[in-house]
PDB file of N, CA and C in Angstrom:
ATOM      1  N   UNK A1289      99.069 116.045 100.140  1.00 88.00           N
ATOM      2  CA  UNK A1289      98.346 116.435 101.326  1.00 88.00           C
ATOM      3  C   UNK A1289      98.340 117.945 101.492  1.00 88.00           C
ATOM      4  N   UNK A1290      98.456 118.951 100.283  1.00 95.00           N
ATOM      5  CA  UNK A1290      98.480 120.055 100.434  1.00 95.00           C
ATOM      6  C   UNK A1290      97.037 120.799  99.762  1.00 95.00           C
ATOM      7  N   UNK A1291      96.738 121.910 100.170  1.00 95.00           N
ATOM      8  CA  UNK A1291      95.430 122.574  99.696  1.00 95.00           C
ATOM      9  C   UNK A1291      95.486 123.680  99.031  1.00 95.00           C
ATOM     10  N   UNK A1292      95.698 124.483  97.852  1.00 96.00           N
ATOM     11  CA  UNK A1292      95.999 125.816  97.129  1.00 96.00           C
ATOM     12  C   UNK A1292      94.572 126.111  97.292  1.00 96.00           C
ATOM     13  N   UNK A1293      94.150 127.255  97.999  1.00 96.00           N
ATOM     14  CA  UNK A1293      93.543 128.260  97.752  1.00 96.00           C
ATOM     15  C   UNK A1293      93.559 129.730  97.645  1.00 96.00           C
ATOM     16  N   UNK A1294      92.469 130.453  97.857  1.00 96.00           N
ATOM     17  CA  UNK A1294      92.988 132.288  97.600  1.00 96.00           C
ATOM     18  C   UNK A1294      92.053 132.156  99.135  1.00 96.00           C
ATOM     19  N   UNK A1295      93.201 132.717  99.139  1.00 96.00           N
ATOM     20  CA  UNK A1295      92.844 133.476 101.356  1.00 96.00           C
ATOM     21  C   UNK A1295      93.067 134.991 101.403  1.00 96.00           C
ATOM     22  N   UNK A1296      92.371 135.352 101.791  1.00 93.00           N
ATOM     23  CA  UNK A1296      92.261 137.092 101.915  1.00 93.00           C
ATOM     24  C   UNK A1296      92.890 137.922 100.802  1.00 93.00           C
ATOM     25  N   UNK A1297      94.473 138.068 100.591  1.00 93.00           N
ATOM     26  CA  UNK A1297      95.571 139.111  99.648  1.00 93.00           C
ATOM     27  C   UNK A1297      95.787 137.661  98.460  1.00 93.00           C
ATOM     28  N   UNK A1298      95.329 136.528  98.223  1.00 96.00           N
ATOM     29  CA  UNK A1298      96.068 135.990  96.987  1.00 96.00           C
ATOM     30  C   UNK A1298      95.983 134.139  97.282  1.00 96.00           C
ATOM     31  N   UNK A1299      96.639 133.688  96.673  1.00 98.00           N
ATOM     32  CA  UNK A1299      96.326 132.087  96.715  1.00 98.00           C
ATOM     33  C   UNK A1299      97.769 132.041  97.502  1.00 98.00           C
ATOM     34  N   UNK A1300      97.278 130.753  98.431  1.00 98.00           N
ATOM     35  CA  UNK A1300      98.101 130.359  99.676  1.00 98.00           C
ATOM     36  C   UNK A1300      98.083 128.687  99.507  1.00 98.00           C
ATOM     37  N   UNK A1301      99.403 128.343  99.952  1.00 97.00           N
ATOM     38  CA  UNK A1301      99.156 126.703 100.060  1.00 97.00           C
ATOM     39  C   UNK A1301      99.433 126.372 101.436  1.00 97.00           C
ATOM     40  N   UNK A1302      98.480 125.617 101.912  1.00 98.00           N
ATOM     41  CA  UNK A1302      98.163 124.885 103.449  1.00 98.00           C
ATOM     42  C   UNK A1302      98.060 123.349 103.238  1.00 98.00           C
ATOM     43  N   UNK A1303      98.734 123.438 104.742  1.00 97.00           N
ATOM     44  CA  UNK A1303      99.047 121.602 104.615  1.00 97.00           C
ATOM     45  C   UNK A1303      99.112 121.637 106.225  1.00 97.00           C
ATOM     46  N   UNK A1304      98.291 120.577 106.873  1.00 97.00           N
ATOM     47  CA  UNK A1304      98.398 120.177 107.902  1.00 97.00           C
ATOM     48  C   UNK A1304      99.759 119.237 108.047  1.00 97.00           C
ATOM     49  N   UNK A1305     101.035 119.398 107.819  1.00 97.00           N
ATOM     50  CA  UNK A1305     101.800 118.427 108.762  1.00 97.00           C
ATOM     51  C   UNK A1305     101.990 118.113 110.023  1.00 97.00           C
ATOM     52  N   UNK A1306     102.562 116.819 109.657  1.00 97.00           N
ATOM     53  CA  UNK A1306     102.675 116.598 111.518  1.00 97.00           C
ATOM     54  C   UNK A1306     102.680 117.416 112.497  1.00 97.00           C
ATOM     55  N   UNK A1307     103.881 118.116 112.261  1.00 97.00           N
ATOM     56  CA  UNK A1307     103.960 119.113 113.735  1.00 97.00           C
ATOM     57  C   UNK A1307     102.911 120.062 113.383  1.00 97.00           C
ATOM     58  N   UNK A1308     102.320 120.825 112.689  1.00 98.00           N
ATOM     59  CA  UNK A1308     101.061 121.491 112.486  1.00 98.00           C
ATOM     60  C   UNK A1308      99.703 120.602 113.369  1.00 98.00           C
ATOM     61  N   UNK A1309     100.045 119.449 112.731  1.00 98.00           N
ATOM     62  CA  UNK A1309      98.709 118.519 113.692  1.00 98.00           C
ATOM     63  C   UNK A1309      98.741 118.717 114.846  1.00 98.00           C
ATOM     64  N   UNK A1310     100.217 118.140 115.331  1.00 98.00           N
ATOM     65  CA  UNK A1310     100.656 118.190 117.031  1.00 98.00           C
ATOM     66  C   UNK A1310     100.333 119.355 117.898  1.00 98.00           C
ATOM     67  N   UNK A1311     100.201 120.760 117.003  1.00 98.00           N
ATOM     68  CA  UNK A1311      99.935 121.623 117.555  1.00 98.00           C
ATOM     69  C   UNK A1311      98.641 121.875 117.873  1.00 98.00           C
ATOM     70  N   UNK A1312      98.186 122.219 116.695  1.00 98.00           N
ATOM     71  CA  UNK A1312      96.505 122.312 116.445  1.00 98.00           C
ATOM     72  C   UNK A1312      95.879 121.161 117.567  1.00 98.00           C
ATOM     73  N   UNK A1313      96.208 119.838 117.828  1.00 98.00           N
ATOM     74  CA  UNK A1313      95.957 118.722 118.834  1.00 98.00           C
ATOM     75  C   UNK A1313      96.283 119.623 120.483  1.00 98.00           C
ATOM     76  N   UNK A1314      97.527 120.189 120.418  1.00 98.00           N
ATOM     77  CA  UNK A1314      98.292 120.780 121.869  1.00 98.00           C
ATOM     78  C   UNK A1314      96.407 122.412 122.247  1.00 98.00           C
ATOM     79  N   UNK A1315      96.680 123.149 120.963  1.00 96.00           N
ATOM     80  CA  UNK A1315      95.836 124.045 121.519  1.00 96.00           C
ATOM     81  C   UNK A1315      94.223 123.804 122.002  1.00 96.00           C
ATOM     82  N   UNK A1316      93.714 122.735 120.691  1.00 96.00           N
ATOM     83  CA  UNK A1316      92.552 122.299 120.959  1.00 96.00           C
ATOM     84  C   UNK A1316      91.954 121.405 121.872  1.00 96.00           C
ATOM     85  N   UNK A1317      92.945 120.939 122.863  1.00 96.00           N
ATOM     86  CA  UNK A1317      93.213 119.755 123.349  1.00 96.00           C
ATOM     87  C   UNK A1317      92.375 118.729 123.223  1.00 96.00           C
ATOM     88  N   UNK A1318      92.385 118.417 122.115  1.00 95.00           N
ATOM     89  CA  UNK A1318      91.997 117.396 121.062  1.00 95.00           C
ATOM     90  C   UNK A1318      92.382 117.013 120.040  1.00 95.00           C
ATOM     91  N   UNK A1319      92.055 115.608 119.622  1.00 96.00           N
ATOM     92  CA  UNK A1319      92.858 114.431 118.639  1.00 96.00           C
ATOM     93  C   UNK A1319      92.784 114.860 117.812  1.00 96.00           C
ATOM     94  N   UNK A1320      93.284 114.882 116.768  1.00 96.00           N
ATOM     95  CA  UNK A1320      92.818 115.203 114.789  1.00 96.00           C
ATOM     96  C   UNK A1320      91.815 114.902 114.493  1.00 96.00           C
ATOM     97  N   UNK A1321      91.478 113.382 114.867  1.00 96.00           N
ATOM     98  CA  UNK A1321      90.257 112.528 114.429  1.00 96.00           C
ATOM     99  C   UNK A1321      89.086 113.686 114.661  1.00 96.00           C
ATOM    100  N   UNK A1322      88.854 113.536 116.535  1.00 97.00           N
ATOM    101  CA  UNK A1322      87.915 114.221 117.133  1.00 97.00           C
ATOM    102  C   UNK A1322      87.582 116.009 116.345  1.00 97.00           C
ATOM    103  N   UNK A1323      88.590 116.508 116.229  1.00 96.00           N
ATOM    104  CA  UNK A1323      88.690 117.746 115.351  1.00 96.00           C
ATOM    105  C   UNK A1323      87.640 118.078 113.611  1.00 96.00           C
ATOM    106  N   UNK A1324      88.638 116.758 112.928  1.00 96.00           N
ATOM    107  CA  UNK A1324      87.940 116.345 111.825  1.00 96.00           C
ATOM    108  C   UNK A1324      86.743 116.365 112.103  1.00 96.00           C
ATOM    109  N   UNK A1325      85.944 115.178 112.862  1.00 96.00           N
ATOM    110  CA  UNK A1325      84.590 115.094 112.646  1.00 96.00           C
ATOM    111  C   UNK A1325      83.457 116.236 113.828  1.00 96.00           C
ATOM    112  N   UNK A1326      84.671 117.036 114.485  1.00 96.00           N
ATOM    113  CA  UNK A1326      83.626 118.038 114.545  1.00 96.00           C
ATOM    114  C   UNK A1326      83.614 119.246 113.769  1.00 96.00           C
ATOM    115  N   UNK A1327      84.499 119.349 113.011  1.00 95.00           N
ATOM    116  CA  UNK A1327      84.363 120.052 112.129  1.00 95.00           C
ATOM    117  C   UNK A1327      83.419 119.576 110.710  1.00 95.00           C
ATOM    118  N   UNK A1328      83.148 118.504 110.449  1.00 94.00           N
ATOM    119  CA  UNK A1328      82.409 117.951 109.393  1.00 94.00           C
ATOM    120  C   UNK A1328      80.982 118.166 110.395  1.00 94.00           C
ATOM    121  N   UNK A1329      81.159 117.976 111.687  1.00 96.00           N
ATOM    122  CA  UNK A1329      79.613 117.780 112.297  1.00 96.00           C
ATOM    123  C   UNK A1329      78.885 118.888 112.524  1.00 96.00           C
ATOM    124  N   UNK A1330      79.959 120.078 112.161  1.00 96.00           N
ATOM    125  CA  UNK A1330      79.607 121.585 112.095  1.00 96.00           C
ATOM    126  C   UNK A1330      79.221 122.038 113.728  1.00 96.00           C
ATOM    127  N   UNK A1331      79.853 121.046 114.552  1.00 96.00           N
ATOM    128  CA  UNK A1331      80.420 121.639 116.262  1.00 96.00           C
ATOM    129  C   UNK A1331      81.709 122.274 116.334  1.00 96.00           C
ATOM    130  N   UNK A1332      82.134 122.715 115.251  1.00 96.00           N
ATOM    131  CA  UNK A1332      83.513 123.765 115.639  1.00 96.00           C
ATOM    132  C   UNK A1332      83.136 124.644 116.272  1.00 96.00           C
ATOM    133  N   UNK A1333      84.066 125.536 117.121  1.00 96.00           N
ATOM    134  CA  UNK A1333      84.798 126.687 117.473  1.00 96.00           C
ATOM    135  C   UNK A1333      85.059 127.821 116.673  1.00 96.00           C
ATOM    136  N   UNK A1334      84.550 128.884 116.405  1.00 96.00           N
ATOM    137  CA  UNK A1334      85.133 129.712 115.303  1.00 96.00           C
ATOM    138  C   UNK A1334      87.111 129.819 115.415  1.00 96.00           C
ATOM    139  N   UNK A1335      87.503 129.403 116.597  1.00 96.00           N
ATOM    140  CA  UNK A1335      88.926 129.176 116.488  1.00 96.00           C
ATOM    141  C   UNK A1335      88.958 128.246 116.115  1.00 96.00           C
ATOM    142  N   UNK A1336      88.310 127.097 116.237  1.00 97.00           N
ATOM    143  CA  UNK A1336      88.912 125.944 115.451  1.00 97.00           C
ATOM    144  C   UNK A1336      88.958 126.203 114.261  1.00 97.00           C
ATOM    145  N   UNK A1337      88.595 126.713 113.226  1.00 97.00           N
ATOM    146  CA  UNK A1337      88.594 127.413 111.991  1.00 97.00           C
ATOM    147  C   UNK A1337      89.859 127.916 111.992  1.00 97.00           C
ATOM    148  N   UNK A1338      90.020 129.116 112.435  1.00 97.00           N
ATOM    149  CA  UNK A1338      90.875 129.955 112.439  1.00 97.00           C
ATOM    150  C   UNK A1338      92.152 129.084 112.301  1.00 97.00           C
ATOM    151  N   UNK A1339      92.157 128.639 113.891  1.00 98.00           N
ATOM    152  CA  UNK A1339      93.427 127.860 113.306  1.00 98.00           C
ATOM    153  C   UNK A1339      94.007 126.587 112.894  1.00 98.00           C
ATOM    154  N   UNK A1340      92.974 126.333 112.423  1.00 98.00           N
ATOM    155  CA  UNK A1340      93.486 125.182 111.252  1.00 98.00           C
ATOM    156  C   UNK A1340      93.685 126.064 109.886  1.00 98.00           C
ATOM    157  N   UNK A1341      93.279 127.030 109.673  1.00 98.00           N
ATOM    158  CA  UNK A1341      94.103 127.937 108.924  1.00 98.00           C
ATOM    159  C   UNK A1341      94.867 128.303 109.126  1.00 98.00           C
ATOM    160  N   UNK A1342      95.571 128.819 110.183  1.00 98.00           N
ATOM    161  CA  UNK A1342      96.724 129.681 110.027  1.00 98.00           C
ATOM    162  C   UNK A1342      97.552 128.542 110.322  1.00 98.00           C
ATOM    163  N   UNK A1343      97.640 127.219 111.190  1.00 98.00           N
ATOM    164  CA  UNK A1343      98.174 126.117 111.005  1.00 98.00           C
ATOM    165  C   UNK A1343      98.582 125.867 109.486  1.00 98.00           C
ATOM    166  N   UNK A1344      97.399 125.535 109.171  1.00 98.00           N
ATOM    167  CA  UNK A1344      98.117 124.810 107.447  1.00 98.00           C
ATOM    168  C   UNK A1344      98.486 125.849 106.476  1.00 98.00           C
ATOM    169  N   UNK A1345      98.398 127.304 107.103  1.00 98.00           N
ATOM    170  CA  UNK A1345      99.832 128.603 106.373  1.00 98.00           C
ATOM    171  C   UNK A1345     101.032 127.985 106.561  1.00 98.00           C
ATOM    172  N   UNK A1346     101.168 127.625 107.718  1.00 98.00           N
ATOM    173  CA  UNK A1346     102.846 127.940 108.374  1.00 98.00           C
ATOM    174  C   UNK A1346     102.928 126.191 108.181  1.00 98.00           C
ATOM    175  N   UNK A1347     102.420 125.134 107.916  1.00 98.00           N
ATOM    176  CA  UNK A1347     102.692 124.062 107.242  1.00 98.00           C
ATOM    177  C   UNK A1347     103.090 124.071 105.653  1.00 98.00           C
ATOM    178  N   UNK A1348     102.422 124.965 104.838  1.00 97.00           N
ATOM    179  CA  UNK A1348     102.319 125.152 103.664  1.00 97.00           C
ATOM    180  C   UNK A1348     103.492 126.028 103.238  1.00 97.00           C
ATOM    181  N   UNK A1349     104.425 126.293 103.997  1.00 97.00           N
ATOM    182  CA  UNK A1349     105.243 127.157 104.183  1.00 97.00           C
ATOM    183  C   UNK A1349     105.446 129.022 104.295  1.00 97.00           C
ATOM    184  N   UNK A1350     103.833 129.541 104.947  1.00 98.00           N
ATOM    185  CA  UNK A1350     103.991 130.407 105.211  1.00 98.00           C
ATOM    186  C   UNK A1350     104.909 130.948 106.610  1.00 98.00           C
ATOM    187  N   UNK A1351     105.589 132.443 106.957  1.00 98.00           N
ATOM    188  CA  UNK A1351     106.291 132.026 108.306  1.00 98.00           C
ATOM    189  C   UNK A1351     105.323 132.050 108.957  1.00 98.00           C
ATOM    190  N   UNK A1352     105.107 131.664 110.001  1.00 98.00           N
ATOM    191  CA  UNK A1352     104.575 132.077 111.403  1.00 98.00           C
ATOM    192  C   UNK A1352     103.595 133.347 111.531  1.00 98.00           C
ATOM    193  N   UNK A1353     104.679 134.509 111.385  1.00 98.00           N
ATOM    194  CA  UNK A1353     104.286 135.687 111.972  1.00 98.00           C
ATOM    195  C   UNK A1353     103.264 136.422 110.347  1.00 98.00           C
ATOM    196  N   UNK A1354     103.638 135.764 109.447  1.00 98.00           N
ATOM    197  CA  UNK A1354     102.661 135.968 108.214  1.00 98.00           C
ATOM    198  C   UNK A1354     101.288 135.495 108.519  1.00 98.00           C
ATOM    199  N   UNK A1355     101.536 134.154 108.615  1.00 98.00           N
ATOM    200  CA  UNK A1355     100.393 133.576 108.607  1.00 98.00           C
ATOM    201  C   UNK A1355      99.204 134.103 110.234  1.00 98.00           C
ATOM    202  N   UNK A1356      99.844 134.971 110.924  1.00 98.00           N
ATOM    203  CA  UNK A1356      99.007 135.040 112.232  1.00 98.00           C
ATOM    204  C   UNK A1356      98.622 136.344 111.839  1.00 98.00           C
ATOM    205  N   UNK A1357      99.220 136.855 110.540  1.00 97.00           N
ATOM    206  CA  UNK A1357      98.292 138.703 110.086  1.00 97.00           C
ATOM    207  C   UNK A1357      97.758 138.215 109.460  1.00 97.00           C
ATOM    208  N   UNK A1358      97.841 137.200 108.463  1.00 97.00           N
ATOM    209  CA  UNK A1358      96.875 137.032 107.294  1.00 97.00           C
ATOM    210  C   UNK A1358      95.395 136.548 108.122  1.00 97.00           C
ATOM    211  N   UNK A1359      95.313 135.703 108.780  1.00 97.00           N
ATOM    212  CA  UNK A1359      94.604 135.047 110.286  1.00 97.00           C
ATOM    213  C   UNK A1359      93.793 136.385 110.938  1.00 97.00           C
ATOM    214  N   UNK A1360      94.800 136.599 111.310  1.00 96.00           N
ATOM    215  CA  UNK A1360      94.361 137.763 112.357  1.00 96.00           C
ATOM    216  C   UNK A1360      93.477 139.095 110.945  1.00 96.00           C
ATOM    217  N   UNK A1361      93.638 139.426 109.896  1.00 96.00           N
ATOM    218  CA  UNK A1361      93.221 140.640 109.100  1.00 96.00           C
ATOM    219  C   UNK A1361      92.148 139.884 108.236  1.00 96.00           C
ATOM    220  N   UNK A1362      92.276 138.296 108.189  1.00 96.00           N
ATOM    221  CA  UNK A1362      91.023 137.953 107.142  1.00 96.00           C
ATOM    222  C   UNK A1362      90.340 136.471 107.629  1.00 96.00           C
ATOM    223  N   UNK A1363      90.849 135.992 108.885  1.00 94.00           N
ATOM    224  CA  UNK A1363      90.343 134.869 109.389  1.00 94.00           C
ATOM    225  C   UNK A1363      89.055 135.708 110.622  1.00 94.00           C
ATOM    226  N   UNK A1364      88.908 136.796 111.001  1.00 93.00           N
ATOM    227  CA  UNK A1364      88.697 136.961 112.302  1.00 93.00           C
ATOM    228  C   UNK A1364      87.459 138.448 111.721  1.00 93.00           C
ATOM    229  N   UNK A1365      86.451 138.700 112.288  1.00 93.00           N
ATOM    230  CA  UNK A1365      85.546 139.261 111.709  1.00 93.00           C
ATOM    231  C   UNK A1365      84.633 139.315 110.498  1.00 93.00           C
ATOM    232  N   UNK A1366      84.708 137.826 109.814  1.00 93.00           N
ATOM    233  CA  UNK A1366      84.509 137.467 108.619  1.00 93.00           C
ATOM    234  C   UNK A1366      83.094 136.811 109.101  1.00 93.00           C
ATOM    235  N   UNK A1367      82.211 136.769 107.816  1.00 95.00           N
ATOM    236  CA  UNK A1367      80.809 135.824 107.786  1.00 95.00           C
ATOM    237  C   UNK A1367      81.685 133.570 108.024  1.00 95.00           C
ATOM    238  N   UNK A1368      81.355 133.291 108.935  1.00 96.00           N
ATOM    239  CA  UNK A1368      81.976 131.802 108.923  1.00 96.00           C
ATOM    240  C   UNK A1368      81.336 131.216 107.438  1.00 96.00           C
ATOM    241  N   UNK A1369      80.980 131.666 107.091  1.00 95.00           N
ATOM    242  CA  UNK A1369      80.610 130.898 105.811  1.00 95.00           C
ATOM    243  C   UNK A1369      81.640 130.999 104.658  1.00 95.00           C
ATOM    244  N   UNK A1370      82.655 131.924 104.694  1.00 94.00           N
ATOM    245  CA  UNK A1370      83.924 132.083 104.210  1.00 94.00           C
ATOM    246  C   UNK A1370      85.311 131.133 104.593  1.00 94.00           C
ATOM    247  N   UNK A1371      84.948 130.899 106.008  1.00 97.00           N
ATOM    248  CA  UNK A1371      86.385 130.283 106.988  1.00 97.00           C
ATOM    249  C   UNK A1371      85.878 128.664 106.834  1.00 97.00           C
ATOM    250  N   UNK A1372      84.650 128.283 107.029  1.00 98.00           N
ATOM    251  CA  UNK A1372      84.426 127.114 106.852  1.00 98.00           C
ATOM    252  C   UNK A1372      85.219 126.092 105.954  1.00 98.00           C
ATOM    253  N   UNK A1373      84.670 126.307 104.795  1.00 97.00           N
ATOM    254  CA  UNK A1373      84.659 125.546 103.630  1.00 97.00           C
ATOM    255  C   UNK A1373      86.198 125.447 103.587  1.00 97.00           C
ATOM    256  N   UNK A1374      86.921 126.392 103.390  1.00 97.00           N
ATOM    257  CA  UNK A1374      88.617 126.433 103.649  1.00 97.00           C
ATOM    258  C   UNK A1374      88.781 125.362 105.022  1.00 97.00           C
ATOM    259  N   UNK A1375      88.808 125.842 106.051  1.00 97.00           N
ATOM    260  CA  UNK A1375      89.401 124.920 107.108  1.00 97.00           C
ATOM    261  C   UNK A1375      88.583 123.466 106.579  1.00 97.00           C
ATOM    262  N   UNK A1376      87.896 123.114 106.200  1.00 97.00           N
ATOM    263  CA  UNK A1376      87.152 121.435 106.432  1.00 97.00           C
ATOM    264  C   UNK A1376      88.044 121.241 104.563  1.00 97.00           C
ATOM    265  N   UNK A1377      88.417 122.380 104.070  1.00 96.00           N
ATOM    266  CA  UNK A1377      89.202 121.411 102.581  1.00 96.00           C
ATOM    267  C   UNK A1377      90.712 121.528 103.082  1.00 96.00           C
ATOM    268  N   UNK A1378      91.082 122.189 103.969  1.00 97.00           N
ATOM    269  CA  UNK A1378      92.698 121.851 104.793  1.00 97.00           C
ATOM    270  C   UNK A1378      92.431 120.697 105.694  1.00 97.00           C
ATOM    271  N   UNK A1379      90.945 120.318 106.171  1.00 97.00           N
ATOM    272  CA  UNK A1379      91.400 118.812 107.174  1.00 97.00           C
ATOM    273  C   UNK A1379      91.656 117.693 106.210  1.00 97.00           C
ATOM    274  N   UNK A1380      90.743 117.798 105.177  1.00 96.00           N
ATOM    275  CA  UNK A1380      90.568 116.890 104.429  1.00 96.00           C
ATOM    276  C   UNK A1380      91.605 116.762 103.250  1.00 96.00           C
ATOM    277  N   UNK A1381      92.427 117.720 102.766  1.00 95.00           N
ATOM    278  CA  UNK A1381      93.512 117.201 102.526  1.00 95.00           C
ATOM    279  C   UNK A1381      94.289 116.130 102.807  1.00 95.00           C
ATOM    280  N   UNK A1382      94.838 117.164 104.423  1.00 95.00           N
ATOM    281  CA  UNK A1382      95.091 115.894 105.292  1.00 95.00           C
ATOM    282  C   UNK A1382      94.634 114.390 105.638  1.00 95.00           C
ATOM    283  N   UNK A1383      93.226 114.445 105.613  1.00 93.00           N
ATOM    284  CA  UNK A1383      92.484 113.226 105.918  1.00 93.00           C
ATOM    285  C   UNK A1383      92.522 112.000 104.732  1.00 93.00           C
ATOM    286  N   UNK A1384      92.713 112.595 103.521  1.00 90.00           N
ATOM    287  CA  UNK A1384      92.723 111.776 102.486  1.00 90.00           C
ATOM    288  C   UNK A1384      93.172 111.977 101.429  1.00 90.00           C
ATOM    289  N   UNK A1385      93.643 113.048 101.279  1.00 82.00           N
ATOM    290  CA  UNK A1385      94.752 113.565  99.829  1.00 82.00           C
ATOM    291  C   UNK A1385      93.613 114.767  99.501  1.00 82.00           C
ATOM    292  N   UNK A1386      93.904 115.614  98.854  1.00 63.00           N
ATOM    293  CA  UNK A1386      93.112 116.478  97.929  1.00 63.00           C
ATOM    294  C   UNK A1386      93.130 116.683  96.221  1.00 63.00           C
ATOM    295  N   UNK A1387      92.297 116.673  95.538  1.00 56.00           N
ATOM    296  CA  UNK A1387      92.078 116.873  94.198  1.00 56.00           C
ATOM    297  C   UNK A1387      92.907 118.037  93.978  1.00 56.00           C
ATOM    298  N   UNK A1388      92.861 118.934  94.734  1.00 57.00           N
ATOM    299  CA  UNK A1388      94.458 120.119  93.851  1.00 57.00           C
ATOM    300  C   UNK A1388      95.648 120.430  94.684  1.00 57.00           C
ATOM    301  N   UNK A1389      96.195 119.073  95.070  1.00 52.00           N
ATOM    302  CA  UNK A1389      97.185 118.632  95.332  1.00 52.00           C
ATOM    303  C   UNK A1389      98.274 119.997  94.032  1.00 52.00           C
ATOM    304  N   UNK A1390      99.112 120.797  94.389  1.00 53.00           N
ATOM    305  CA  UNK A1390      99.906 121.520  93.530  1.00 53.00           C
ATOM    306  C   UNK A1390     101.488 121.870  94.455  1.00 53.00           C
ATOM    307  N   UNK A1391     102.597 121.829  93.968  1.00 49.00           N
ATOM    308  CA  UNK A1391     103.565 122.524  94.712  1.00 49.00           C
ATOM    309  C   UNK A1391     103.577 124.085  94.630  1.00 49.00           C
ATOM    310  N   UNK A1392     104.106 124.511  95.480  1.00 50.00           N
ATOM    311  CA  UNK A1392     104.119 126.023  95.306  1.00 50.00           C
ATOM    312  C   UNK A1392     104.949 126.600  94.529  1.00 50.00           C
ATOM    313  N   UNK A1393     104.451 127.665  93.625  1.00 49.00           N
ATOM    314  CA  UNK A1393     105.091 128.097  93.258  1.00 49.00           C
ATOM    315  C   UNK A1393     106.518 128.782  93.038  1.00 49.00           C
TER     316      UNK A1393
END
Protein backbone atom coordinates (compact mmCIF):
# COMPACT_ATOMS: atom_id res chain seq x y z
CA UNK A 1 0.00 0.00 0.00
CA UNK A 2 2.94 2.23 -0.56
CA UNK A 3 3.67 4.68 -3.67
CA UNK A 4 7.62 5.54 -4.73
CA UNK A 5 7.71 8.52 -6.61
CA UNK A 6 10.14 11.69 -7.38
CA UNK A 7 8.47 14.76 -5.57
CA UNK A 8 10.17 18.03 -5.96
CA UNK A 9 14.35 17.29 -4.48
CA UNK A 10 14.25 13.24 -5.31
CA UNK A 11 12.03 10.01 -5.02
CA UNK A 12 9.84 9.82 -1.85
CA UNK A 13 7.72 6.91 -0.55
CA UNK A 14 3.99 7.73 0.51
CA UNK A 15 1.54 5.60 2.06
CA UNK A 16 -1.73 6.56 3.34
CA UNK A 17 -1.90 4.67 6.77
CA UNK A 18 -4.42 4.55 9.08
CA UNK A 19 -3.64 7.34 11.21
CA UNK A 20 -2.61 9.34 7.96
CA UNK A 21 -6.30 8.47 6.78
CA UNK A 22 -7.76 9.50 10.22
CA UNK A 23 -6.21 12.65 9.70
CA UNK A 24 -6.58 13.60 6.18
CA UNK A 25 -10.63 12.37 7.19
CA UNK A 26 -10.20 14.94 10.66
CA UNK A 27 -8.97 18.00 8.22
CA UNK A 28 -11.17 17.35 5.25
CA UNK A 29 -14.02 16.55 7.22
CA UNK A 30 -14.62 13.82 5.10
CA UNK A 31 -14.61 9.92 4.70
CA UNK A 32 -11.71 8.35 2.57
CA UNK A 33 -14.32 6.88 0.37
CA UNK A 34 -15.97 10.42 -0.26
CA UNK A 35 -12.25 11.88 -0.75
CA UNK A 36 -11.25 9.04 -3.19
CA UNK A 37 -14.04 9.57 -5.51
CA UNK A 38 -13.78 13.20 -5.47
CA UNK A 39 -10.64 13.15 -6.25
CA UNK A 40 -11.12 10.59 -9.24
CA UNK A 41 -14.29 12.96 -10.05
CA UNK A 42 -11.73 15.76 -10.37
CA UNK A 43 -13.97 17.91 -7.46
CA UNK A 44 -10.85 18.24 -5.30
CA UNK A 45 -9.58 21.12 -3.40
CA UNK A 46 -6.13 22.11 -4.44
CA UNK A 47 -5.55 21.21 -0.58
CA UNK A 48 -6.97 18.15 -0.96
CA UNK A 49 -3.99 17.42 -3.16
CA UNK A 50 -1.64 18.92 -1.13
CA UNK A 51 -2.41 17.03 1.60
CA UNK A 52 -2.80 13.80 0.70
CA UNK A 53 0.70 14.41 -0.17
CA UNK A 54 2.28 15.56 2.54
CA UNK A 55 0.02 12.94 4.48
CA UNK A 56 1.40 9.94 2.61
CA UNK A 57 5.26 11.72 3.27
CA UNK A 58 4.89 11.42 6.92
CA UNK A 59 3.06 7.86 6.40
CA UNK A 60 5.85 6.79 4.12
CA UNK A 61 8.09 7.72 6.76
CA UNK A 62 8.97 11.17 6.07
CA UNK A 63 9.07 13.46 9.57
CA UNK A 64 6.39 15.77 9.77
CA UNK A 65 8.22 18.95 9.63
CA UNK A 66 10.05 17.54 6.24
CA UNK A 67 7.28 16.62 4.67
CA UNK A 68 5.32 20.22 5.35
CA UNK A 69 8.70 22.03 3.40
CA UNK A 70 8.77 19.61 0.81
CA UNK A 71 4.61 20.47 0.59
CA UNK A 72 4.94 23.80 1.34
CA UNK A 73 8.33 24.51 -1.52
CA UNK A 74 6.88 22.02 -4.27
CA UNK A 75 3.19 21.13 -3.48
CA UNK A 76 1.97 24.88 -3.43
CA UNK A 77 2.43 27.28 -6.53
CA UNK A 78 2.78 24.48 -8.95
CA UNK A 79 0.62 23.88 -12.43
CA UNK A 80 -2.15 21.08 -10.62
CA UNK A 81 -1.37 19.05 -13.38
CA UNK A 82 1.85 18.04 -11.50
CA UNK A 83 0.03 17.47 -7.84
CA UNK A 84 -2.77 15.57 -9.40
CA UNK A 85 -1.64 12.48 -10.83
CA UNK A 86 0.66 11.95 -7.53
CA UNK A 87 -2.15 12.51 -4.94
CA UNK A 88 -4.94 10.14 -7.01
CA UNK A 89 -1.63 7.32 -7.33
CA UNK A 90 -1.20 7.84 -3.22
CA UNK A 91 -5.22 7.25 -2.88
CA UNK A 92 -5.08 4.48 -4.94
CA UNK A 93 -2.39 2.74 -3.48
CA UNK A 94 -4.28 2.82 -0.61
CA UNK A 95 -7.52 1.93 -2.33
CA UNK A 96 -6.18 -1.20 -3.87
CA UNK A 97 -2.47 -1.94 -3.67
CA UNK A 98 -0.13 -0.28 -6.23
CA UNK A 99 2.02 -1.77 -9.11
CA UNK A 100 5.36 -0.20 -7.47
CA UNK A 101 4.67 -1.34 -4.29
CA UNK A 102 8.85 -0.98 -3.12
CA UNK A 103 10.36 -0.66 0.55
CA UNK A 104 12.47 2.18 1.14
CA UNK A 105 15.51 2.32 0.76
Amino acid sequence: MMHTAFFGDGKHVFALTDDMIAELERIADLGIGAMYLRCVKMHFTLADLVEVIRLGLIGGGTAPERAAQLTDTYGRNRPISELYPLAVDILDARWGGAANEEAPE
